[in-house]
């Protein structure tokens, strides 16, 4: 029960962060969202709870499937801004 509550609270906090960031993406288009870290593996209870929280609180957020190479993606995004 304590662990389930901790997972639910962590997912809700992550969803709130996404909600704040989503305000910087005007319009109605989906917002791609990459995740990383051992706690967010495909079978993770935290990932399941995060998906549910995002569906309820930030319906425009779309979690990307598969691994993301953060440094490569950061360079790609930076290049788009130049």
PDB file of C-alpha atoms in Angstrom:
ATOM      1  CA  UNK A   1       0.000   0.000   0.000  1.00  0.00           C
ATOM      2  CA  UNK A   2       2.798   2.437   0.872  1.00  0.00           C
ATOM      3  CA  UNK A   3       4.756   1.558  -2.273  1.00  0.00           C
ATOM      4  CA  UNK A   4       1.649   1.920  -4.455  1.00  0.00           C
ATOM      5  CA  UNK A   5       0.961   5.346  -2.975  1.00  0.00           C
ATOM      6  CA  UNK A   6       4.578   6.394  -3.585  1.00  0.00           C
ATOM      7  CA  UNK A   7       4.356   5.281  -7.222  1.00  0.00           C
ATOM      8  CA  UNK A   8       1.047   7.101  -7.728  1.00  0.00           C
ATOM      9  CA  UNK A   9       2.425  10.288  -6.172  1.00  0.00           C
ATOM     10  CA  UNK A  10       5.609  10.123  -8.247  1.00  0.00           C
ATOM     11  CA  UNK A  11       3.589   9.657 -11.447  1.00  0.00           C
ATOM     12  CA  UNK A  12       1.334  12.566 -10.537  1.00  0.00           C
ATOM     13  CA  UNK A  13       4.374  14.811  -9.925  1.00  0.00           C
ATOM     14  CA  UNK A  14       5.909  13.859 -13.261  1.00  0.00           C
ATOM     15  CA  UNK A  15       2.589  14.530 -15.003  1.00  0.00           C
ATOM     16  CA  UNK A  16       2.419  17.963 -13.325  1.00  0.00           C
ATOM     17  CA  UNK A  17       5.887  18.762 -14.682  1.00  0.00           C
ATOM     18  CA  UNK A  18       4.770  17.741 -18.163  1.00  0.00           C
ATOM     19  CA  UNK A  19       1.660  19.886 -17.780  1.00  0.00           C
ATOM     20  CA  UNK A  20       3.762  22.944 -16.919  1.00  0.00           C
ATOM     21  CA  UNK A  21       6.059  22.341 -19.891  1.00  0.00           C
ATOM     22  CA  UNK A  22       3.110  21.684 -22.219  1.00  0.00           C
ATOM     23  CA  UNK A  23       2.069  25.309 -21.796  1.00  0.00           C
ATOM     24  CA  UNK A  24       5.099  26.217 -23.926  1.00  0.00           C
ATOM     25  CA  UNK A  25       3.639  24.231 -26.846  1.00  0.00           C
ATOM     26  CA  UNK A  26       0.632  26.221 -28.081  1.00  0.00           C
ATOM     27  CA  UNK A  27      -1.957  24.636 -30.287  1.00  0.00           C
ATOM     28  CA  UNK A  28      -3.631  21.282 -30.259  1.00  0.00           C
ATOM     29  CA  UNK A  29      -0.953  19.098 -31.822  1.00  0.00           C
ATOM     30  CA  UNK A  30       0.342  16.119 -29.829  1.00  0.00           C
ATOM     31  CA  UNK A  31       3.490  16.773 -27.812  1.00  0.00           C
ATOM     32  CA  UNK A  32       6.099  14.023 -28.145  1.00  0.00           C
ATOM     33  CA  UNK A  33       7.587  13.052 -24.814  1.00  0.00           C
ATOM     34  CA  UNK A  34      10.702  10.965 -24.287  1.00  0.00           C
ATOM     35  CA  UNK A  35      11.455   9.257 -21.010  1.00  0.00           C
ATOM     36  CA  UNK A  36      14.654   7.800 -19.639  1.00  0.00           C
ATOM     37  CA  UNK A  37      15.865   6.035 -16.558  1.00  0.00           C
ATOM     38  CA  UNK A  38      15.678   2.658 -14.942  1.00  0.00           C
ATOM     39  CA  UNK A  39      12.502   3.459 -13.040  1.00  0.00           C
ATOM     40  CA  UNK A  40      10.644   4.023 -16.319  1.00  0.00           C
ATOM     41  CA  UNK A  41      11.341   0.715 -18.048  1.00  0.00           C
ATOM     42  CA  UNK A  42       8.487  -0.691 -20.175  1.00  0.00           C
ATOM     43  CA  UNK A  43       7.172  -2.986 -17.425  1.00  0.00           C
ATOM     44  CA  UNK A  44       7.623  -0.479 -14.618  1.00  0.00           C
ATOM     45  CA  UNK A  45       4.665   0.272 -12.331  1.00  0.00           C
ATOM     46  CA  UNK A  46       5.784   3.915 -12.427  1.00  0.00           C
ATOM     47  CA  UNK A  47       5.528   4.006 -16.218  1.00  0.00           C
ATOM     48  CA  UNK A  48       2.052   2.459 -16.086  1.00  0.00           C
ATOM     49  CA  UNK A  49       0.966   5.070 -13.535  1.00  0.00           C
ATOM     50  CA  UNK A  50       2.612   7.885 -15.532  1.00  0.00           C
ATOM     51  CA  UNK A  51       0.778   6.845 -18.701  1.00  0.00           C
ATOM     52  CA  UNK A  52      -2.516   6.932 -16.807  1.00  0.00           C
ATOM     53  CA  UNK A  53      -1.739  10.323 -15.241  1.00  0.00           C
ATOM     54  CA  UNK A  54      -0.747  11.814 -18.597  1.00  0.00           C
ATOM     55  CA  UNK A  55      -3.877  10.489 -20.269  1.00  0.00           C
ATOM     56  CA  UNK A  56      -5.991  12.135 -17.591  1.00  0.00           C
ATOM     57  CA  UNK A  57      -4.034  15.363 -17.065  1.00  0.00           C
ATOM     58  CA  UNK A  58      -2.073  16.080 -20.261  1.00  0.00           C
ATOM     59  CA  UNK A  59      -3.906  14.348 -23.121  1.00  0.00           C
ATOM     60  CA  UNK A  60      -1.685  16.001 -25.764  1.00  0.00           C
ATOM     61  CA  UNK A  61       1.410  14.258 -24.370  1.00  0.00           C
ATOM     62  CA  UNK A  62       2.520  11.251 -26.393  1.00  0.00           C
ATOM     63  CA  UNK A  63       5.173   8.999 -24.906  1.00  0.00           C
ATOM     64  CA  UNK A  64       7.703   7.846 -27.472  1.00  0.00           C
ATOM     65  CA  UNK A  65       8.263   4.133 -27.680  1.00  0.00           C
ATOM     66  CA  UNK A  66      11.716   2.689 -27.453  1.00  0.00           C
ATOM     67  CA  UNK A  67      14.978   4.001 -26.111  1.00  0.00           C
ATOM     68  CA  UNK A  68      16.082   7.581 -26.646  1.00  0.00           C
ATOM     69  CA  UNK A  69      19.706   8.643 -26.930  1.00  0.00           C
ATOM     70  CA  UNK A  70      19.476  11.881 -24.939  1.00  0.00           C
ATOM     71  CA  UNK A  71      22.725  13.511 -26.149  1.00  0.00           C
ATOM     72  CA  UNK A  72      21.937  12.786 -29.806  1.00  0.00           C
ATOM     73  CA  UNK A  73      18.402  14.110 -29.455  1.00  0.00           C
ATOM     74  CA  UNK A  74      19.635  17.247 -27.668  1.00  0.00           C
ATOM     75  CA  UNK A  75      22.020  17.991 -30.552  1.00  0.00           C
ATOM     76  CA  UNK A  76      19.267  17.339 -33.087  1.00  0.00           C
ATOM     77  CA  UNK A  77      16.906  19.731 -31.297  1.00  0.00           C
ATOM     78  CA  UNK A  78      19.613  22.381 -30.941  1.00  0.00           C
ATOM     79  CA  UNK A  79      20.377  22.139 -34.663  1.00  0.00           C
ATOM     80  CA  UNK A  80      16.721  22.824 -35.430  1.00  0.00           C
ATOM     81  CA  UNK A  81      16.952  26.090 -33.481  1.00  0.00           C
ATOM     82  CA  UNK A  82      19.924  27.381 -35.480  1.00  0.00           C
TER      83      UNK A  82
END
